[in-house]
mmCIF file of C-alpha atoms and ligand atoms in Angstrom:
data_model
loop_
_atom_site.group_PDB
_atom_site.id
_atom_site.type_symbol
_atom_site.label_atom_id
_atom_site.label_comp_id
_atom_site.label_asym_id
_atom_site.label_seq_id
_atom_site.Cartn_x
_atom_site.Cartn_y
_atom_site.Cartn_z
ATOM 1 C CA MET A 1255 -45.767 -34.048 36.841
ATOM 2 C CA ASP A 1256 -48.414 -36.287 35.224
ATOM 3 C CA LYS A 1257 -49.575 -35.584 31.721
ATOM 4 C CA SER A 1258 -52.558 -33.381 31.233
ATOM 5 C CA ILE A 1259 -55.993 -34.887 30.351
ATOM 6 C CA PHE A 1260 -58.179 -32.502 28.439
ATOM 7 C CA VAL A 1261 -61.955 -32.774 28.001
ATOM 8 C CA THR A 1262 -61.243 -34.151 24.623
ATOM 9 C CA ARG A 1263 -58.517 -34.963 22.027
ATOM 10 C CA PRO A 1264 -59.187 -35.138 18.287
ATOM 11 C CA SER A 1265 -59.388 -38.282 16.507
ATOM 12 C CA MET A 1266 -56.598 -38.253 13.802
ATOM 13 C CA PRO A 1267 -55.433 -40.544 10.999
ATOM 14 C CA LEU A 1268 -51.817 -41.617 10.980
ATOM 15 C CA ILE A 1269 -49.788 -38.787 9.402
ATOM 16 C CA GLU A 1270 -48.665 -41.074 6.570
ATOM 17 C CA GLU A 1271 -52.288 -41.610 5.711
ATOM 18 C CA TYR A 1272 -53.132 -37.985 5.539
ATOM 19 C CA ILE A 1273 -49.961 -37.210 3.503
ATOM 20 C CA LYS A 1274 -50.803 -39.907 0.994
ATOM 21 C CA GLU A 1275 -54.313 -38.552 0.803
ATOM 22 C CA ILE A 1276 -53.286 -34.877 0.132
ATOM 23 C CA GLU A 1277 -50.210 -35.610 -2.144
ATOM 24 C CA PRO A 1278 -52.304 -35.283 -5.422
ATOM 25 C CA ILE A 1279 -53.325 -31.803 -4.391
ATOM 26 C CA TRP A 1280 -49.843 -30.684 -5.307
ATOM 27 C CA LYS A 1281 -50.401 -31.990 -8.907
ATOM 28 C CA SER A 1282 -53.902 -30.665 -9.291
ATOM 29 C CA ALA A 1283 -53.233 -27.336 -7.516
ATOM 30 C CA TRP A 1284 -56.963 -27.321 -6.673
ATOM 31 C CA LEU A 1285 -57.236 -26.119 -3.107
ATOM 32 C CA THR A 1286 -60.794 -25.166 -2.462
ATOM 33 C CA ASN A 1287 -64.078 -24.029 -4.054
ATOM 34 C CA MET A 1288 -66.008 -27.273 -4.195
ATOM 35 C CA GLY A 1289 -63.061 -29.461 -5.410
ATOM 36 C CA GLN A 1290 -62.758 -33.244 -5.964
ATOM 37 C CA TYR A 1291 -62.120 -34.019 -2.170
ATOM 38 C CA HIS A 1292 -65.031 -31.895 -1.110
ATOM 39 C CA ASN A 1293 -67.368 -33.718 -3.600
ATOM 40 C CA GLN A 1294 -66.048 -37.187 -2.574
ATOM 41 C CA LEU A 1295 -66.603 -36.442 1.106
ATOM 42 C CA GLU A 1296 -70.196 -35.184 0.400
ATOM 43 C CA LYS A 1297 -70.994 -38.557 -1.232
ATOM 44 C CA GLN A 1298 -69.378 -40.673 1.479
ATOM 45 C CA LEU A 1299 -71.272 -38.702 4.215
ATOM 46 C CA VAL A 1300 -74.603 -39.150 2.418
ATOM 47 C CA ASP A 1301 -73.887 -42.820 2.821
ATOM 48 C CA TYR A 1302 -72.506 -42.711 6.318
ATOM 49 C CA LEU A 1303 -75.278 -40.577 7.705
ATOM 50 C CA GLY A 1304 -77.971 -42.321 5.757
ATOM 51 C CA VAL A 1305 -79.396 -39.076 4.433
ATOM 52 C CA GLU A 1306 -80.737 -37.873 1.042
ATOM 53 C CA ASN A 1307 -78.977 -34.414 0.851
ATOM 54 C CA ILE A 1308 -76.023 -32.710 2.366
ATOM 55 C CA SER A 1309 -74.031 -29.578 1.911
ATOM 56 C CA LEU A 1310 -70.560 -29.049 3.399
ATOM 57 C CA PHE A 1311 -69.306 -25.955 5.220
ATOM 58 C CA THR A 1312 -66.041 -24.538 6.659
ATOM 59 C CA ASN A 1313 -67.515 -24.986 10.082
ATOM 60 C CA GLY A 1314 -70.583 -25.924 11.916
ATOM 61 C CA HIS A 1315 -71.528 -22.415 13.033
ATOM 62 C CA MET A 1316 -71.502 -21.016 9.405
ATOM 63 C CA ALA A 1317 -73.573 -24.019 8.297
ATOM 64 C CA LEU A 1318 -76.216 -23.151 10.988
ATOM 65 C CA GLU A 1319 -76.122 -19.478 10.320
ATOM 66 C CA LEU A 1320 -76.547 -20.087 6.534
ATOM 67 C CA VAL A 1321 -79.251 -22.707 6.802
ATOM 68 C CA ILE A 1322 -81.309 -20.311 8.951
ATOM 69 C CA GLN A 1323 -80.756 -17.619 6.151
ATOM 70 C CA ALA A 1324 -81.720 -20.245 3.584
ATOM 71 C CA MET A 1325 -85.066 -20.819 5.272
ATOM 72 C CA ASN A 1326 -86.033 -17.136 5.135
ATOM 73 C CA LEU A 1327 -87.149 -17.152 8.745
ATOM 74 C CA THR A 1328 -88.688 -14.157 10.430
ATOM 75 C CA GLY A 1329 -89.563 -12.881 13.892
ATOM 76 C CA GLU A 1330 -89.077 -15.373 16.661
ATOM 77 C CA VAL A 1331 -87.451 -18.684 16.935
ATOM 78 C CA ILE A 1332 -87.977 -21.092 19.784
ATOM 79 C CA THR A 1333 -84.724 -22.651 21.099
ATOM 80 C CA THR A 1334 -82.863 -23.624 24.282
ATOM 81 C CA PRO A 1335 -80.187 -21.693 26.137
ATOM 82 C CA PHE A 1336 -78.441 -24.996 27.382
ATOM 83 C CA THR A 1337 -76.082 -25.105 24.338
ATOM 84 C CA PHE A 1338 -72.863 -23.679 22.939
ATOM 85 C CA ALA A 1339 -72.742 -19.996 21.973
ATOM 86 C CA SER A 1340 -73.113 -20.887 18.404
ATOM 87 C CA THR A 1341 -76.809 -21.907 18.462
ATOM 88 C CA THR A 1342 -78.051 -18.606 19.919
ATOM 89 C CA HIS A 1343 -75.618 -16.486 18.049
ATOM 90 C CA ALA A 1344 -76.602 -17.959 14.757
ATOM 91 C CA ILE A 1345 -80.291 -16.961 15.378
ATOM 92 C CA VAL A 1346 -79.407 -13.368 16.598
ATOM 93 C CA ARG A 1347 -76.925 -12.764 13.710
ATOM 94 C CA ASN A 1348 -79.741 -13.383 11.357
ATOM 95 C CA GLY A 1349 -81.741 -10.694 12.767
ATOM 96 C CA LEU A 1350 -84.235 -13.040 14.569
ATOM 97 C CA THR A 1351 -85.202 -13.106 18.240
ATOM 98 C CA PRO A 1352 -84.497 -16.276 20.151
ATOM 99 C CA VAL A 1353 -87.306 -17.251 22.492
ATOM 100 C CA PHE A 1354 -85.930 -19.624 25.135
ATOM 101 C CA CYS A 1355 -87.696 -22.746 26.104
ATOM 102 C CA ASP A 1356 -86.569 -24.730 29.170
ATOM 103 C CA VAL A 1357 -84.929 -28.111 28.812
ATOM 104 C CA ASN A 1358 -86.217 -31.394 30.300
ATOM 105 C CA PRO A 1359 -84.373 -32.642 33.404
ATOM 106 C CA ASP A 1360 -83.846 -36.080 31.910
ATOM 107 C CA ASP A 1361 -81.595 -35.493 28.955
ATOM 108 C CA TYR A 1362 -81.385 -31.729 28.785
ATOM 109 C CA THR A 1363 -82.979 -31.427 25.367
ATOM 110 C CA ILE A 1364 -85.995 -29.056 24.720
ATOM 111 C CA ASP A 1365 -89.001 -29.576 27.072
ATOM 112 C CA ILE A 1366 -91.747 -30.395 24.480
ATOM 113 C CA THR A 1367 -94.435 -29.709 27.082
ATOM 114 C CA LYS A 1368 -93.316 -26.009 27.132
ATOM 115 C CA ILE A 1369 -92.984 -25.271 23.535
ATOM 116 C CA GLU A 1370 -96.555 -24.481 22.570
ATOM 117 C CA LYS A 1371 -96.995 -21.847 25.195
ATOM 118 C CA LEU A 1372 -94.107 -19.840 23.586
ATOM 119 C CA ILE A 1373 -95.539 -19.673 20.154
ATOM 120 C CA THR A 1374 -96.884 -16.399 19.023
ATOM 121 C CA ASP A 1375 -97.922 -14.967 15.578
ATOM 122 C CA LYS A 1376 -94.317 -13.952 15.145
ATOM 123 C CA THR A 1377 -92.944 -17.451 15.530
ATOM 124 C CA SER A 1378 -91.376 -18.941 12.506
ATOM 125 C CA ALA A 1379 -89.212 -21.907 13.445
ATOM 126 C CA ILE A 1380 -87.947 -24.112 16.294
ATOM 127 C CA ILE A 1381 -84.214 -24.753 16.561
ATOM 128 C CA PRO A 1382 -83.869 -27.543 19.127
ATOM 129 C CA VAL A 1383 -80.489 -28.979 20.085
ATOM 130 C CA HIS A 1384 -79.522 -32.638 20.199
ATOM 131 C CA VAL A 1385 -77.309 -31.720 23.200
ATOM 132 C CA TYR A 1386 -74.378 -34.165 23.859
ATOM 133 C CA GLY A 1387 -75.868 -36.347 21.186
ATOM 134 C CA ASN A 1388 -79.080 -36.838 23.208
ATOM 135 C CA ILE A 1389 -81.884 -36.925 20.730
ATOM 136 C CA CYS A 1390 -84.897 -34.426 21.108
ATOM 137 C CA ASN A 1391 -88.458 -35.705 21.146
ATOM 138 C CA LEU A 1392 -88.675 -35.802 17.333
ATOM 139 C CA SER A 1393 -92.318 -36.825 16.870
ATOM 140 C CA GLU A 1394 -93.716 -34.195 19.228
ATOM 141 C CA ILE A 1395 -91.588 -31.502 17.674
ATOM 142 C CA GLU A 1396 -92.882 -32.623 14.240
ATOM 143 C CA ARG A 1397 -96.518 -32.605 15.566
ATOM 144 C CA ILE A 1398 -96.086 -28.965 16.975
ATOM 145 C CA ALA A 1399 -94.324 -27.701 13.853
ATOM 146 C CA LYS A 1400 -97.105 -29.018 11.547
ATOM 147 C CA LYS A 1401 -99.842 -27.728 13.783
ATOM 148 C CA TYR A 1402 -98.315 -24.117 13.704
ATOM 149 C CA ASP A 1403 -96.724 -24.291 10.307
ATOM 150 C CA LEU A 1404 -93.166 -23.794 11.719
ATOM 151 C CA LYS A 1405 -89.778 -24.808 10.208
ATOM 152 C CA VAL A 1406 -87.597 -27.017 12.275
ATOM 153 C CA ILE A 1407 -83.766 -26.946 12.100
ATOM 154 C CA TYR A 1408 -81.959 -29.257 14.513
ATOM 155 C CA ASP A 1409 -78.538 -28.243 15.874
ATOM 156 C CA ALA A 1410 -77.184 -31.725 15.567
ATOM 157 C CA ALA A 1411 -73.503 -30.485 16.177
ATOM 158 C CA HIS A 1412 -72.966 -33.267 18.731
ATOM 159 C CA ALA A 1413 -75.010 -35.976 16.917
ATOM 160 C CA PHE A 1414 -72.826 -37.164 14.068
ATOM 161 C CA GLY A 1415 -73.626 -40.766 13.206
ATOM 162 C CA VAL A 1416 -76.454 -41.145 15.702
ATOM 163 C CA LYS A 1417 -79.302 -43.197 14.451
ATOM 164 C CA ILE A 1418 -82.841 -43.810 15.992
ATOM 165 C CA ASN A 1419 -84.612 -47.018 15.167
ATOM 166 C CA GLY A 1420 -81.894 -47.484 12.425
ATOM 167 C CA GLN A 1421 -82.608 -44.172 10.816
ATOM 168 C CA GLY A 1422 -80.009 -41.418 10.460
ATOM 169 C CA ILE A 1423 -80.610 -38.378 12.743
ATOM 170 C CA GLY A 1424 -80.110 -36.036 9.934
ATOM 171 C CA ASN A 1425 -83.463 -37.039 8.358
ATOM 172 C CA PHE A 1426 -85.652 -35.160 10.753
ATOM 173 C CA GLY A 1427 -87.071 -31.574 10.604
ATOM 174 C CA ASP A 1428 -86.453 -29.448 7.550
ATOM 175 C CA ALA A 1429 -82.708 -29.624 8.227
ATOM 176 C CA SER A 1430 -79.990 -30.504 10.660
ATOM 177 C CA MET A 1431 -76.515 -28.948 11.235
ATOM 178 C CA PHE A 1432 -73.592 -31.149 12.182
ATOM 179 C CA SER A 1433 -70.153 -29.915 13.403
ATOM 180 C CA PHE A 1434 -66.943 -31.510 12.253
ATOM 181 C CA HIS A 1435 -64.811 -29.486 14.543
ATOM 182 C CA ALA A 1436 -61.559 -30.896 15.857
ATOM 183 C CA THR A 1437 -63.323 -31.770 19.247
ATOM 184 C CA LYS A 1438 -66.084 -33.778 17.641
ATOM 185 C CA VAL A 1439 -66.531 -37.380 17.088
ATOM 186 C CA PHE A 1440 -65.818 -36.933 13.402
ATOM 187 C CA ASN A 1441 -63.583 -34.083 12.308
ATOM 188 C CA THR A 1442 -62.475 -32.226 9.294
ATOM 189 C CA ILE A 1443 -60.246 -30.035 11.493
ATOM 190 C CA GLU A 1444 -62.842 -27.244 11.267
ATOM 191 C CA GLY A 1445 -65.961 -28.201 9.291
ATOM 192 C CA GLY A 1446 -69.574 -28.768 9.323
ATOM 193 C CA ALA A 1447 -72.635 -29.800 7.214
ATOM 194 C CA VAL A 1448 -76.289 -29.321 6.678
ATOM 195 C CA THR A 1449 -78.611 -32.315 5.861
ATOM 196 C CA PHE A 1450 -82.007 -31.254 4.532
ATOM 197 C CA SER A 1451 -85.125 -32.622 3.105
ATOM 198 C CA ASN A 1452 -85.982 -30.131 0.333
ATOM 199 C CA SER A 1453 -83.515 -30.006 -2.589
ATOM 200 C CA LYS A 1454 -84.398 -26.367 -3.101
ATOM 201 C CA ILE A 1455 -82.662 -25.565 0.114
ATOM 202 C CA GLY A 1456 -79.594 -27.229 -1.284
ATOM 203 C CA LYS A 1457 -79.324 -24.698 -4.057
ATOM 204 C CA GLN A 1458 -79.816 -21.854 -1.685
ATOM 205 C CA LEU A 1459 -77.066 -23.287 0.699
ATOM 206 C CA TYR A 1460 -74.698 -23.565 -2.251
ATOM 207 C CA LYS A 1461 -75.173 -20.149 -3.269
ATOM 208 C CA LEU A 1462 -75.033 -18.648 0.330
ATOM 209 C CA LYS A 1463 -71.741 -20.417 1.146
ATOM 210 C CA ASN A 1464 -70.345 -18.989 -2.183
ATOM 211 C CA PHE A 1465 -71.086 -15.237 -2.158
ATOM 212 C CA GLY A 1466 -74.514 -15.653 -3.591
ATOM 213 C CA ILE A 1467 -72.950 -16.417 -6.903
ATOM 214 C CA GLN A 1468 -75.432 -18.129 -9.361
ATOM 215 C CA SER A 1469 -73.095 -18.059 -12.418
ATOM 216 C CA ASP A 1470 -70.026 -16.066 -13.652
ATOM 217 C CA VAL A 1471 -72.278 -13.141 -14.429
ATOM 218 C CA LEU A 1472 -75.211 -13.545 -12.199
ATOM 219 C CA VAL A 1473 -75.022 -12.783 -8.372
ATOM 220 C CA ASP A 1474 -78.504 -12.855 -7.021
ATOM 221 C CA GLY A 1475 -77.969 -13.547 -3.323
ATOM 222 C CA VAL A 1476 -76.299 -11.778 -0.455
ATOM 223 C CA GLY A 1477 -74.062 -14.777 0.379
ATOM 224 C CA SER A 1478 -71.096 -15.390 2.547
ATOM 225 C CA ASN A 1479 -67.982 -17.421 2.097
ATOM 226 C CA ALA A 1480 -68.266 -20.665 4.048
ATOM 227 C CA LYS A 1481 -66.821 -23.299 1.680
ATOM 228 C CA MET A 1482 -65.013 -26.466 3.009
ATOM 229 C CA ASN A 1483 -61.492 -26.562 1.458
ATOM 230 C CA GLU A 1484 -59.769 -29.626 0.063
ATOM 231 C CA PHE A 1485 -57.368 -30.204 3.005
ATOM 232 C CA GLN A 1486 -60.419 -30.174 5.448
ATOM 233 C CA ALA A 1487 -62.189 -32.615 3.135
ATOM 234 C CA ALA A 1488 -59.102 -34.899 2.812
ATOM 235 C CA MET A 1489 -58.951 -35.005 6.642
ATOM 236 C CA GLY A 1490 -62.557 -35.943 6.786
ATOM 237 C CA ILE A 1491 -62.049 -38.722 4.047
ATOM 238 C CA CYS A 1492 -59.203 -40.217 6.231
ATOM 239 C CA ASN A 1493 -61.103 -39.892 9.558
ATOM 240 C CA LEU A 1494 -64.256 -41.395 8.070
ATOM 241 C CA ARG A 1495 -62.435 -44.704 7.393
ATOM 242 C CA HIS A 1496 -61.794 -44.912 11.203
ATOM 243 C CA VAL A 1497 -64.893 -43.309 12.745
ATOM 244 C CA THR A 1498 -66.844 -46.487 13.451
ATOM 245 C CA ALA A 1499 -63.883 -47.946 15.377
ATOM 246 C CA GLU A 1500 -63.296 -44.632 17.169
ATOM 247 C CA ILE A 1501 -66.965 -44.559 18.316
ATOM 248 C CA LEU A 1502 -66.548 -48.121 19.686
ATOM 249 C CA LYS A 1503 -63.481 -47.081 21.722
ATOM 250 C CA ARG A 1504 -65.585 -44.200 23.036
ATOM 251 C CA LYS A 1505 -68.198 -46.580 23.977
ATOM 252 C CA ILE A 1506 -65.745 -48.553 26.226
ATOM 253 C CA VAL A 1507 -64.773 -45.443 27.933
ATOM 254 C CA VAL A 1508 -68.365 -44.405 28.575
ATOM 255 C CA GLU A 1509 -69.188 -47.868 29.893
ATOM 256 C CA ARG A 1510 -66.361 -47.661 32.420
ATOM 257 C CA TYR A 1511 -67.632 -44.278 33.646
ATOM 258 C CA ARG A 1512 -71.087 -45.582 33.946
ATOM 259 C CA GLU A 1513 -69.874 -48.612 35.817
ATOM 260 C CA ARG A 1514 -67.919 -46.392 38.286
ATOM 261 C CA LEU A 1515 -70.419 -43.461 38.692
ATOM 262 C CA SER A 1516 -73.993 -44.857 38.136
ATOM 263 C CA GLY A 1517 -75.913 -45.403 41.326
ATOM 264 C CA VAL A 1518 -73.680 -43.010 43.279
ATOM 265 C CA SER A 1519 -76.090 -40.874 45.402
ATOM 266 C CA GLY A 1520 -76.018 -37.228 44.060
ATOM 267 C CA ILE A 1521 -74.543 -38.047 40.623
ATOM 268 C CA LYS A 1522 -76.656 -38.259 37.551
ATOM 269 C CA VAL A 1523 -75.411 -39.892 34.480
ATOM 270 C CA ILE A 1524 -77.461 -40.510 31.350
ATOM 271 C CA ASN A 1525 -77.862 -44.010 29.910
ATOM 272 C CA ASP A 1526 -78.475 -44.862 26.249
ATOM 273 C CA ALA A 1527 -82.148 -45.092 25.084
ATOM 274 C CA GLN A 1528 -82.949 -48.414 23.543
ATOM 275 C CA GLU A 1529 -83.898 -46.997 20.122
ATOM 276 C CA ILE A 1530 -80.786 -44.913 19.817
ATOM 277 C CA LYS A 1531 -77.477 -45.835 18.335
ATOM 278 C CA SER A 1532 -75.268 -43.440 20.194
ATOM 279 C CA ASN A 1533 -72.015 -41.806 19.102
ATOM 280 C CA TYR A 1534 -70.673 -41.344 22.722
ATOM 281 C CA SER A 1535 -69.772 -37.802 21.965
ATOM 282 C CA TYR A 1536 -69.775 -36.362 25.622
ATOM 283 C CA PHE A 1537 -70.010 -37.655 29.129
ATOM 284 C CA PRO A 1538 -71.960 -35.095 31.232
ATOM 285 C CA VAL A 1539 -72.365 -35.671 34.867
ATOM 286 C CA VAL A 1540 -74.690 -33.630 37.109
ATOM 287 C CA PHE A 1541 -73.752 -33.246 40.749
ATOM 288 C CA ASP A 1542 -76.417 -32.722 43.293
ATOM 289 C CA GLU A 1543 -74.244 -31.232 46.069
ATOM 290 C CA LYS A 1544 -76.769 -31.961 48.840
ATOM 291 C CA MET A 1545 -76.671 -35.669 48.226
ATOM 292 C CA PHE A 1546 -73.073 -36.006 46.957
ATOM 293 C CA GLY A 1547 -71.484 -33.731 49.423
ATOM 294 C CA PHE A 1548 -69.390 -31.784 46.855
ATOM 295 C CA THR A 1549 -70.265 -29.107 44.384
ATOM 296 C CA ARG A 1550 -69.573 -29.404 40.623
ATOM 297 C CA ASN A 1551 -66.985 -26.509 40.985
ATOM 298 C CA GLU A 1552 -65.256 -28.379 43.773
ATOM 299 C CA ILE A 1553 -64.939 -31.425 41.746
ATOM 300 C CA CYS A 1554 -63.904 -29.450 38.682
ATOM 301 C CA ASP A 1555 -61.164 -27.773 40.721
ATOM 302 C CA LYS A 1556 -59.992 -31.102 42.280
ATOM 303 C CA LEU A 1557 -59.585 -32.526 38.847
ATOM 304 C CA GLY A 1558 -57.803 -29.379 37.682
ATOM 305 C CA GLU A 1559 -55.310 -29.809 40.579
ATOM 306 C CA ASN A 1560 -54.540 -33.212 39.051
ATOM 307 C CA ASN A 1561 -54.094 -31.758 35.544
ATOM 308 C CA ILE A 1562 -57.375 -33.181 34.452
ATOM 309 C CA PHE A 1563 -59.422 -30.602 32.604
ATOM 310 C CA ALA A 1564 -63.102 -31.359 32.575
ATOM 311 C CA ARG A 1565 -65.372 -28.586 31.175
ATOM 312 C CA LYS A 1566 -68.629 -26.911 32.393
ATOM 313 C CA TYR A 1567 -70.432 -27.426 29.132
ATOM 314 C CA PHE A 1568 -72.874 -25.578 29.043
ATOM 315 C CA TYR A 1569 -72.319 -22.945 31.604
ATOM 316 C CA PRO A 1570 -73.131 -20.090 31.531
ATOM 317 C CA LEU A 1571 -76.491 -20.445 29.684
ATOM 318 C CA THR A 1572 -76.556 -18.481 26.449
ATOM 319 C CA ASN A 1573 -79.422 -16.309 27.676
ATOM 320 C CA THR A 1574 -77.277 -15.027 30.516
ATOM 321 C CA PHE A 1575 -74.262 -14.105 28.359
ATOM 322 C CA ASP A 1576 -72.890 -10.553 28.801
ATOM 323 C CA CYS A 1577 -73.602 -9.807 25.231
ATOM 324 C CA TYR A 1578 -77.354 -10.330 25.831
ATOM 325 C CA HIS A 1579 -77.318 -8.474 29.161
ATOM 326 C CA GLY A 1580 -80.922 -7.250 29.836
ATOM 327 C CA ARG A 1581 -82.418 -8.810 26.762
ATOM 328 C CA PHE A 1582 -83.798 -12.090 27.917
ATOM 329 C CA ASP A 1583 -85.567 -13.140 31.122
ATOM 330 C CA VAL A 1584 -82.840 -15.338 32.632
ATOM 331 C CA ASN A 1585 -85.361 -16.871 35.084
ATOM 332 C CA ALA A 1586 -87.518 -18.297 32.349
ATOM 333 C CA THR A 1587 -85.533 -21.473 31.989
ATOM 334 C CA PRO A 1588 -85.052 -22.763 35.689
ATOM 335 C CA ILE A 1589 -84.279 -26.380 34.746
ATOM 336 C CA ALA A 1590 -81.508 -25.307 32.314
ATOM 337 C CA GLN A 1591 -80.182 -23.052 35.052
ATOM 338 C CA TYR A 1592 -80.099 -25.864 37.557
ATOM 339 C CA ILE A 1593 -78.237 -28.167 35.256
ATOM 340 C CA ALA A 1594 -75.855 -25.537 34.005
ATOM 341 C CA LYS A 1595 -74.744 -24.864 37.607
ATOM 342 C CA ARG A 1596 -74.174 -28.506 38.361
ATOM 343 C CA VAL A 1597 -72.974 -30.223 35.117
ATOM 344 C CA LEU A 1598 -69.457 -31.234 34.294
ATOM 345 C CA THR A 1599 -68.506 -32.900 31.056
ATOM 346 C CA LEU A 1600 -65.648 -35.420 31.883
ATOM 347 C CA PRO A 1601 -62.806 -36.128 29.492
ATOM 348 C CA LEU A 1602 -63.978 -38.479 26.714
ATOM 349 C CA TYR A 1603 -62.059 -39.398 23.602
ATOM 350 C CA ALA A 1604 -61.270 -42.719 21.804
ATOM 351 C CA ASP A 1605 -57.775 -42.960 23.114
ATOM 352 C CA LEU A 1606 -58.457 -42.276 26.792
ATOM 353 C CA SER A 1607 -57.223 -45.288 28.696
ATOM 354 C CA ILE A 1608 -59.419 -47.138 31.238
ATOM 355 C CA ASP A 1609 -56.653 -46.375 33.872
ATOM 356 C CA ASP A 1610 -57.105 -42.699 33.191
ATOM 357 C CA VAL A 1611 -60.971 -43.109 33.599
ATOM 358 C CA ASP A 1612 -60.418 -44.899 36.883
ATOM 359 C CA LYS A 1613 -58.111 -42.141 38.103
ATOM 360 C CA ILE A 1614 -60.685 -39.603 37.219
ATOM 361 C CA CYS A 1615 -63.432 -41.470 38.968
ATOM 362 C CA ASN A 1616 -61.169 -42.002 42.060
ATOM 363 C CA ILE A 1617 -60.624 -38.142 42.294
ATOM 364 C CA ILE A 1618 -64.437 -37.623 41.829
ATOM 365 C CA LEU A 1619 -65.336 -40.201 44.473
ATOM 366 C CA ASP A 1620 -62.459 -39.286 46.900
ATOM 367 C CA GLY A 1621 -64.121 -38.289 50.204
ATOM 368 C CA TYR A 1622 -67.645 -39.227 49.100
ATOM 369 C CA GLN A 1623 -69.589 -40.847 51.983
ATOM 370 C CA LYS A 1624 -72.148 -43.477 51.020
HETATM 371 N N1 LIG B 3095 -73.802 -26.001 18.237
HETATM 372 C C1 LIG B 3095 -73.339 -26.650 19.303
HETATM 373 C C2 LIG B 3095 -74.269 -27.367 20.090
HETATM 374 C C3 LIG B 3095 -72.021 -26.911 19.449
HETATM 375 O O1 LIG B 3095 -71.555 -27.446 20.521
HETATM 376 C C4 LIG B 3095 -70.973 -26.265 18.499
HETATM 377 C C5 LIG B 3095 -69.620 -26.307 18.766
HETATM 378 C C6 LIG B 3095 -71.427 -25.510 17.439
HETATM 379 C C7 LIG B 3095 -72.979 -25.461 17.244
HETATM 380 C C8 LIG B 3095 -70.707 -24.823 16.379
HETATM 381 O O2 LIG B 3095 -69.882 -25.819 15.691
HETATM 382 P P1 LIG B 3095 -68.470 -25.367 15.124
HETATM 383 O O3 LIG B 3095 -68.569 -24.067 14.352
HETATM 384 O O4 LIG B 3095 -67.462 -25.344 16.295
HETATM 385 O O5 LIG B 3095 -68.100 -26.420 14.089
HETATM 386 C C9 LIG B 3095 -65.248 -26.350 21.688
HETATM 387 C C10 LIG B 3095 -65.418 -26.363 20.061
HETATM 388 O O6 LIG B 3095 -64.498 -25.469 19.501
HETATM 389 C C11 LIG B 3095 -66.759 -26.267 19.628
HETATM 390 O O7 LIG B 3095 -66.743 -26.791 18.205
HETATM 391 C C12 LIG B 3095 -67.785 -27.002 20.318
HETATM 392 N N2 LIG B 3095 -69.166 -26.874 19.812
HETATM 393 C C13 LIG B 3095 -67.761 -26.647 21.758
HETATM 394 C C14 LIG B 3095 -68.690 -27.507 22.720
HETATM 395 O O8 LIG B 3095 -66.459 -27.040 22.275
HETATM 396 P P2 LIG B 3095 -64.174 -24.629 23.275
HETATM 397 O O9 LIG B 3095 -64.129 -23.124 23.232
HETATM 398 O O10 LIG B 3095 -64.663 -25.316 24.448
HETATM 399 O O11 LIG B 3095 -62.897 -25.185 22.693
HETATM 400 P P3 LIG B 3095 -61.495 -25.299 23.285
HETATM 401 O O12 LIG B 3095 -60.512 -24.757 22.382
HETATM 402 O O13 LIG B 3095 -61.402 -24.867 24.727
HETATM 403 O O14 LIG B 3095 -61.170 -26.893 23.281
HETATM 404 C C15 LIG B 3095 -61.732 -27.839 24.167
HETATM 405 C C16 LIG B 3095 -60.610 -28.900 24.495
HETATM 406 O O15 LIG B 3095 -60.368 -29.653 23.298
HETATM 407 C C17 LIG B 3095 -59.231 -28.250 24.802
HETATM 408 O O16 LIG B 3095 -59.115 -28.091 26.300
HETATM 409 C C18 LIG B 3095 -58.267 -29.275 24.381
HETATM 410 C C19 LIG B 3095 -58.931 -30.044 23.277
HETATM 411 N N3 LIG B 3095 -58.491 -29.666 21.928
HETATM 412 C C20 LIG B 3095 -59.095 -28.600 21.295
HETATM 413 C C21 LIG B 3095 -58.632 -28.265 20.013
HETATM 414 C C22 LIG B 3095 -59.197 -27.070 19.342
HETATM 415 C C23 LIG B 3095 -57.553 -30.458 21.304
HETATM 416 O O17 LIG B 3095 -57.034 -31.367 21.900
HETATM 417 N N4 LIG B 3095 -57.180 -29.973 20.093
HETATM 418 C C24 LIG B 3095 -57.677 -29.022 19.419
HETATM 419 O O18 LIG B 3095 -57.339 -28.737 18.257
HETATM 420 O O19 LIG B 3095 -65.210 -25.048 22.087
#
């Protein structure tokens, strides 16, 4: 049987490199609670991401939940349903109501022409998603947020290291959340971060991820526990040494996919925008069954029969989840619905060989009639 190919595989340092990195922990016996590795990684990420402020978390989801809490949002938050469960859950778990805006059909980010119609006197923020690392329309979102006095928190879980006109993507809006999960371009096993513009938010975030503790004798916030531990941070320090090379390897994989699949009738792939330095985090393909001759599900099954496990990110839409049954109008986001039914994210990771990409493309194109 052929080896299995999964949608992704974590980038990892050599085991020797990680062991060398963590050895001092046995002397210091300092395992967590904002230790030396945590602080070192924070500094290194400020440089790498080109941002002013950062706060590390035990995972991306808690980072998002707590930055929403730190902003003291109320009422309604405009967001998109074409995302991972985390984005919507983080809003709901803060006692807020997500109001779903449709996505645009070009890059599946929030449709900026539809935001203003959704704003009411209860709206306090917009939480757009840089889905697959595709960057939202930053200037238009900023214009709308200013006009209606709304906070903006970007879900940048997929956008680690992405730059626009040379500027780190974590510099936009009031804050951005990055995920450092094992499946991401850069990982700390589990992990995440918030980058933010106002240093007051930093103090709030620090407290919220550490039980609301201000000092030994003063607890003045209802905080959680979402600290990144030293083993996670050490993994991050190792992975950060290699991340630029890993992104380049991903780029080669993506270029091969594009070479094989662009221009095929009924297959939509997204190309790099000129002003964007991409991180090549995901490779989504949208199948129009009428033109291509096969449905997304048929292609997904065919790949599965060959031990190739592509994923239907992001199907189902979060506004159709069972846990939200009857709560949202599932027909309010028709473009997102169209894409979610047809999208497949193909395997993509730094060590995926070009032979494997060709094998995947051959299976996809098998039986396709020009
Ligand atoms: N916002 C957005 C837009 C997100 O996409 C995410 C996470 C978040 C927020 C929240 O960030 P975190 O709290 O996760 O930091 C995976 C990831 O677990 C999740 O981080 C990610 N988005 C989501 C898109 O994908 P699953 O449920 O699909 O993971 P799983 O376990 O099925 O893994 C996918 C494939 O990856 C496996 O088939 C094989 C491979 N894999 C996975 C793991 C965990 C490995 O090779 N090694 C591993 O250790 O959610």
